[in-house]
GROMACS .gro file of C-alpha atoms in nm:
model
  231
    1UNK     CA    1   3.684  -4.215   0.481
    2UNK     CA    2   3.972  -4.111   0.254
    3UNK     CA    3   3.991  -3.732   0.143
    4UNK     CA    4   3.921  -3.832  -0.219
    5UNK     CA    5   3.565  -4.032  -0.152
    6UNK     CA    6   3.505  -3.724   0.106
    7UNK     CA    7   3.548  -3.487  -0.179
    8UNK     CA    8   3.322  -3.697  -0.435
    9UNK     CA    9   3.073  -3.686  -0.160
   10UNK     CA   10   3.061  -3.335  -0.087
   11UNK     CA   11   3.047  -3.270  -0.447
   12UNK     CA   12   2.740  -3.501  -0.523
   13UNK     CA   13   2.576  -3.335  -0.204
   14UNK     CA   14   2.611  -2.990  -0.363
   15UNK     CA   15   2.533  -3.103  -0.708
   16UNK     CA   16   2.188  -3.287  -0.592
   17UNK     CA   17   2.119  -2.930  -0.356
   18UNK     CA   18   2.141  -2.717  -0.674
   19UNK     CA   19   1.867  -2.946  -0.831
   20UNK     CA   20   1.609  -2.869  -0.546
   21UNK     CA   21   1.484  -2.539  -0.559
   22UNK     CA   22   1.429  -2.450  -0.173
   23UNK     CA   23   1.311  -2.080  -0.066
   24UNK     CA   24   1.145  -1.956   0.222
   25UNK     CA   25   0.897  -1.738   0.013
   26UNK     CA   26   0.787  -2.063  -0.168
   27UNK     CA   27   0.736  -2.278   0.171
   28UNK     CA   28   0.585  -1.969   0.319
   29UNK     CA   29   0.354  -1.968   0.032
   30UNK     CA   30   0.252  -2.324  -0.004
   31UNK     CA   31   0.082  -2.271   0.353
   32UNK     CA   32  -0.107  -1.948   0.241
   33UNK     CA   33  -0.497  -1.970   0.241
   34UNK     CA   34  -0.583  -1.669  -0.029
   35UNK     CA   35  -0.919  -1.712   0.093
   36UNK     CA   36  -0.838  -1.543   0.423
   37UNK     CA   37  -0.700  -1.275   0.267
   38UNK     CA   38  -0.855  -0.929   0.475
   39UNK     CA   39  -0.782  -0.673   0.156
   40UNK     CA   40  -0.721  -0.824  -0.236
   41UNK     CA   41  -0.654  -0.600  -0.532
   42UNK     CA   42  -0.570  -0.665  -0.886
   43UNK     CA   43  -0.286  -0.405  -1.019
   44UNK     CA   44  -0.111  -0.393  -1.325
   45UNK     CA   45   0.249  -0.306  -1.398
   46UNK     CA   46   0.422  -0.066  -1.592
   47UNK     CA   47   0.370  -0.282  -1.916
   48UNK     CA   48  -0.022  -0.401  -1.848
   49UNK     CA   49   0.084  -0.726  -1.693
   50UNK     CA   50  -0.182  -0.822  -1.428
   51UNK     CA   51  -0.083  -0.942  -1.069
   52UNK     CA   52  -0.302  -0.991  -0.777
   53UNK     CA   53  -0.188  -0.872  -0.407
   54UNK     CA   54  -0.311  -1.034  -0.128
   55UNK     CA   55  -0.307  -0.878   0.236
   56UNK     CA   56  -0.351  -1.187   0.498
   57UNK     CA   57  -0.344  -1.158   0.836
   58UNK     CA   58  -0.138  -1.376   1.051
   59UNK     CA   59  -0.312  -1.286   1.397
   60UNK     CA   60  -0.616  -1.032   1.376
   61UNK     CA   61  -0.896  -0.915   1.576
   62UNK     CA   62  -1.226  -0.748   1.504
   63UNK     CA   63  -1.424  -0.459   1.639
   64UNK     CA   64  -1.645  -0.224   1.597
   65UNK     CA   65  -1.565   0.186   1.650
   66UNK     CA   66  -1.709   0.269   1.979
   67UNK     CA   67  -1.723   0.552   2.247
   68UNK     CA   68  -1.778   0.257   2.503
   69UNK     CA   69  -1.470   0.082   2.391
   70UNK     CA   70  -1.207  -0.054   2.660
   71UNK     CA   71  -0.916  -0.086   2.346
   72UNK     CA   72  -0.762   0.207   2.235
   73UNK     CA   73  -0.760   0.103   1.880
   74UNK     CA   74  -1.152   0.056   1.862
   75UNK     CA   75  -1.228   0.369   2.013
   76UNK     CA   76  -1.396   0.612   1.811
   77UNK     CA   77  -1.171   0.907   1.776
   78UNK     CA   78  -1.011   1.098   1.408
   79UNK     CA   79  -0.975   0.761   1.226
   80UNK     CA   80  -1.282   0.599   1.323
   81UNK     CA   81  -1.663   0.689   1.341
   82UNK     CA   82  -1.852   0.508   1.542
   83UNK     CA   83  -2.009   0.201   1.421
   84UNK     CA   84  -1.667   0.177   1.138
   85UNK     CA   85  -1.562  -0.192   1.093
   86UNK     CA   86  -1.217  -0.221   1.223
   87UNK     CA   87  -0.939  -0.488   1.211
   88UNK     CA   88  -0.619  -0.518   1.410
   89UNK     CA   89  -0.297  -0.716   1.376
   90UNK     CA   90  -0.044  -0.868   1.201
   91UNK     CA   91  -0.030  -0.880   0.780
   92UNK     CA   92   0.166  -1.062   0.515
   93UNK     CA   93   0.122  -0.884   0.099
   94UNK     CA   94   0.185  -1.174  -0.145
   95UNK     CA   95   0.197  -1.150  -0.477
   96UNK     CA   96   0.052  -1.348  -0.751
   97UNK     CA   97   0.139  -1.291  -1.114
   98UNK     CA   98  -0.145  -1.363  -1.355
   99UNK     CA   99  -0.186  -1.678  -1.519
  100UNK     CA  100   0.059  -1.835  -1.264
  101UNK     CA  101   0.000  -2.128  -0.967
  102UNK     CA  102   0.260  -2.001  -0.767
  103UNK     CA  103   0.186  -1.718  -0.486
  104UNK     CA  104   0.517  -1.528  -0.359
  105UNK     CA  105   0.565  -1.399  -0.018
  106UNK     CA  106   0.668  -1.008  -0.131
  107UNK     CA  107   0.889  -0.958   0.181
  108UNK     CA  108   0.640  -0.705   0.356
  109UNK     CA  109   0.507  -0.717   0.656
  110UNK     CA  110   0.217  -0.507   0.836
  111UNK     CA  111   0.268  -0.512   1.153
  112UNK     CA  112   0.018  -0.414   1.462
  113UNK     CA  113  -0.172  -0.239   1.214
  114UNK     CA  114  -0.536  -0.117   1.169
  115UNK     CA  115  -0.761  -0.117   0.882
  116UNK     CA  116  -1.055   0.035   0.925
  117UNK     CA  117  -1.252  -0.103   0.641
  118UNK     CA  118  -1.532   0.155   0.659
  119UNK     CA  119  -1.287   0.382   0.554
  120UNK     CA  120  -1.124   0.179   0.282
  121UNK     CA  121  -0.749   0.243   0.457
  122UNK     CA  122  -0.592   0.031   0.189
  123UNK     CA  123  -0.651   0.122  -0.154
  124UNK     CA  124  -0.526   0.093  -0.552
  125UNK     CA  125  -0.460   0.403  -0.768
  126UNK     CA  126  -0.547   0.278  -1.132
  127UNK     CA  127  -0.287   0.390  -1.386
  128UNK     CA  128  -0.425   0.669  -1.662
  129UNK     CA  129  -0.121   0.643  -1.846
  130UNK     CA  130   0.068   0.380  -2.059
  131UNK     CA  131   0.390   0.302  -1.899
  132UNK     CA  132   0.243   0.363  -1.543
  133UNK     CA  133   0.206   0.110  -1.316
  134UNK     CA  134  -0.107   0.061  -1.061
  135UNK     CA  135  -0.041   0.210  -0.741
  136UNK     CA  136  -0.162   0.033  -0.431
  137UNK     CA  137  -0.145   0.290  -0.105
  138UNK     CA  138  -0.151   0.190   0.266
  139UNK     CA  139  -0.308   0.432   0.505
  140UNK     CA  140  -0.335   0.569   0.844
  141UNK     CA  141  -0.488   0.850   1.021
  142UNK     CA  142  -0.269   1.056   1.141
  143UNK     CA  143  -0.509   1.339   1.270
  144UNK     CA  144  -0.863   1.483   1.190
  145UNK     CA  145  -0.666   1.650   0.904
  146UNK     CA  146  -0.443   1.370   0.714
  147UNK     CA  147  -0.380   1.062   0.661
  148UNK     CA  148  -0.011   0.911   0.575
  149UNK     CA  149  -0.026   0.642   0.279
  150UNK     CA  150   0.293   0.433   0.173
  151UNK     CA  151   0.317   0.407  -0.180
  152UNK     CA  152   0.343  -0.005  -0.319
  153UNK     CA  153   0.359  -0.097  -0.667
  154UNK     CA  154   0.485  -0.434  -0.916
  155UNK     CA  155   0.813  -0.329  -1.106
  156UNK     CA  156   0.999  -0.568  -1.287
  157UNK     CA  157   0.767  -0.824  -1.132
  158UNK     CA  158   0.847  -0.758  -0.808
  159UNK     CA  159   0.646  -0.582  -0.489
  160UNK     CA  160   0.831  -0.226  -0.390
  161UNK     CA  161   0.784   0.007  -0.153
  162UNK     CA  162   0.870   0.392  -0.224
  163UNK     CA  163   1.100   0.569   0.013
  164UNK     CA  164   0.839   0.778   0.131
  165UNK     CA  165   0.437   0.830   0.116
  166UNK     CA  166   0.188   1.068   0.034
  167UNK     CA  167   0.106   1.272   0.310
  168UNK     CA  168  -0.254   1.452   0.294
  169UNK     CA  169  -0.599   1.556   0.329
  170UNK     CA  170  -0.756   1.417   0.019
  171UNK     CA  171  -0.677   1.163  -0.175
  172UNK     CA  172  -0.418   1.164  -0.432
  173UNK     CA  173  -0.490   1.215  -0.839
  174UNK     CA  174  -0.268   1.057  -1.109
  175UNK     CA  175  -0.214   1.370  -1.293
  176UNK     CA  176   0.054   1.252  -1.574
  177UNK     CA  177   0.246   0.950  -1.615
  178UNK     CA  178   0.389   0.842  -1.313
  179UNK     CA  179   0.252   1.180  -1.153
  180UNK     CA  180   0.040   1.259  -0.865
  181UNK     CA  181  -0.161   1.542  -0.712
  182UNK     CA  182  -0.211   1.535  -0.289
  183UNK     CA  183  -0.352   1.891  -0.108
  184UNK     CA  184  -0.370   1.929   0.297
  185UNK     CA  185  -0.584   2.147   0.486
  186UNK     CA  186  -0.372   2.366   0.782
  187UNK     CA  187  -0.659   2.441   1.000
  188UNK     CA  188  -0.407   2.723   1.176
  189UNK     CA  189  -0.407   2.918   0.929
  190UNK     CA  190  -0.735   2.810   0.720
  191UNK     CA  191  -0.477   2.749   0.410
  192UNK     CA  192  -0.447   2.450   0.090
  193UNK     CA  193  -0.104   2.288   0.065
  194UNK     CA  194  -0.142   2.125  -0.316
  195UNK     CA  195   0.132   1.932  -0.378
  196UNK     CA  196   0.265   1.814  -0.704
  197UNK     CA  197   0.464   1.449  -0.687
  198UNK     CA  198   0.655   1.240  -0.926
  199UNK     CA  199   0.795   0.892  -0.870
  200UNK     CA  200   1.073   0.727  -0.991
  201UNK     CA  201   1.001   0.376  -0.992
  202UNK     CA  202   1.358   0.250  -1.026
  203UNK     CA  203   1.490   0.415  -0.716
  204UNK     CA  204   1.155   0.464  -0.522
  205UNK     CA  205   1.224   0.800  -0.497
  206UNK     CA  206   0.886   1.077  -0.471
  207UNK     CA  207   1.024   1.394  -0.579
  208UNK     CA  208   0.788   1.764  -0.469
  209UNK     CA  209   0.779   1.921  -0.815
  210UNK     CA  210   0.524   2.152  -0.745
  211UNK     CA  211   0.360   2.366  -0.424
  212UNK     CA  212   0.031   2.581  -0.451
  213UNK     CA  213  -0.053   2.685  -0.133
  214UNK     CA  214  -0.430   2.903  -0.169
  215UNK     CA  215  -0.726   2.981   0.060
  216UNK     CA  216  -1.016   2.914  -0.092
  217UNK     CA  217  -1.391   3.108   0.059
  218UNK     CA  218  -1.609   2.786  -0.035
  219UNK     CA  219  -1.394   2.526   0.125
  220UNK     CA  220  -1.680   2.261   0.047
  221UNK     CA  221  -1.709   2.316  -0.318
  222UNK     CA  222  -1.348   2.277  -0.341
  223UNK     CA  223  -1.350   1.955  -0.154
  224UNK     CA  224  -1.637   1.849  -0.348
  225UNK     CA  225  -1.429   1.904  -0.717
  226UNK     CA  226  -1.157   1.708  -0.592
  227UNK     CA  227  -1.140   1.416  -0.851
  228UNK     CA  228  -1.117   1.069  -0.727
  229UNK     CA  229  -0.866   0.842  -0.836
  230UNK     CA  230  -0.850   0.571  -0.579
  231UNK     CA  231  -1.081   0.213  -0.593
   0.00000   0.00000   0.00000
């Protein structure tokens, strides 16, 4: 075969290539069973647009929170009560933009993680404020005290992960746009941490704007005037 014809061929190879889209996220996704899906939640993006996020397992188990447990994981200890609904193993989030066929592999992976469902370990932030997108927060226990949620959210219609998570005691409030309220309880010293947050949803960044730290004589009614924000 002469350099030219080799050339022509090689040409019409690429040329035919560029007309066939092939990705990985779209195989991936043709396979995906939504149905299966362990945790699904509809958020919204900065400008209202509605996508759905699915979290499906690609191995899992299923137990329930016991003091007879032989597993670690599905022993009752700070992040499970007895009788809690737990799940362990590996996750996929896709994405699924409304009004579309197509459902996108986002890139993120949980891996050996456990949701206890009881506790609702994975959950959405609704916006309160145009311009704001829906925040959807994965959690773990961390001790009797906290729990440690990464911060995902749509932007510019993809799936992102901030560079670091809310770390607390109760839940976090959407106090102004893009703005968020977490508070911790130091049983050493019997003292609030309130923590004032804003995210910058370019970079991913969470920037501490704000610390009250206060003792407070009825603990309980405090706890009980914390606002919830989270579905």
């Amino acid at each position: 075969m002469n350099s030219k014809l080799l050339k022509v061929l090689l040409a019409s190879i690429l040329f035919i290539s560029m007309l066939i889209p092939i990705s990985i996220d779209s195989v991936d996704a043709a396979s995906v069973n939504t149905k299966k899906s362990r945790v699904t939640y509809t958020l919204k993006d900065s400008a209202g647009k509605k996508y759905t996020v699915y979290v499906i397992p690609t191995s899992e188990k299923k137990a329930k929170a016991s003091y007879d447990s032989n597993d670690g994981w599905s022993s009752v200890w700070a992040g499970a009560n007895p009788g809690d609904t737990l799940y362990k193993g590996n996750y996929k989030l896709y994405l699924k933009k409304s009004g579309s066929k197509s459902v996108v592999y986002t890139g993120i992976q949980l891996k050996d993680y456990t949701y206890n469902a009881s506790r609702k370990m994975i959950y959405s932030i609704p916006s309160k404020y145009k311009g704001q997108p829906d925040l959807l927060i994965v959690a773990e226990t961390e001790s009797s005290n906290y729990e440690y949620g990464m911060i995902h959210y749509v932007y510019k219609g993809k799936f992102k992960i901030a560079k670091s998570g809310f770390d607390y005691t109760l839940r976090p409030q959407n106090i102004g746009k893009n703005s968020f309220r977490i508070t911790g309880y130091n049983n050493a010293n019997g003292k609030w941490y309130t923590r004032d947050y804003k995210l910058n949803l370019s970079s991913g960044n969470l920037m501490e704007t704000q610390l009250l730290v206060k003792r407070y004589n009825d603990m309980n009614k405090f706890i009980k005037s914390w606002r919830k924000d989270w579905k």
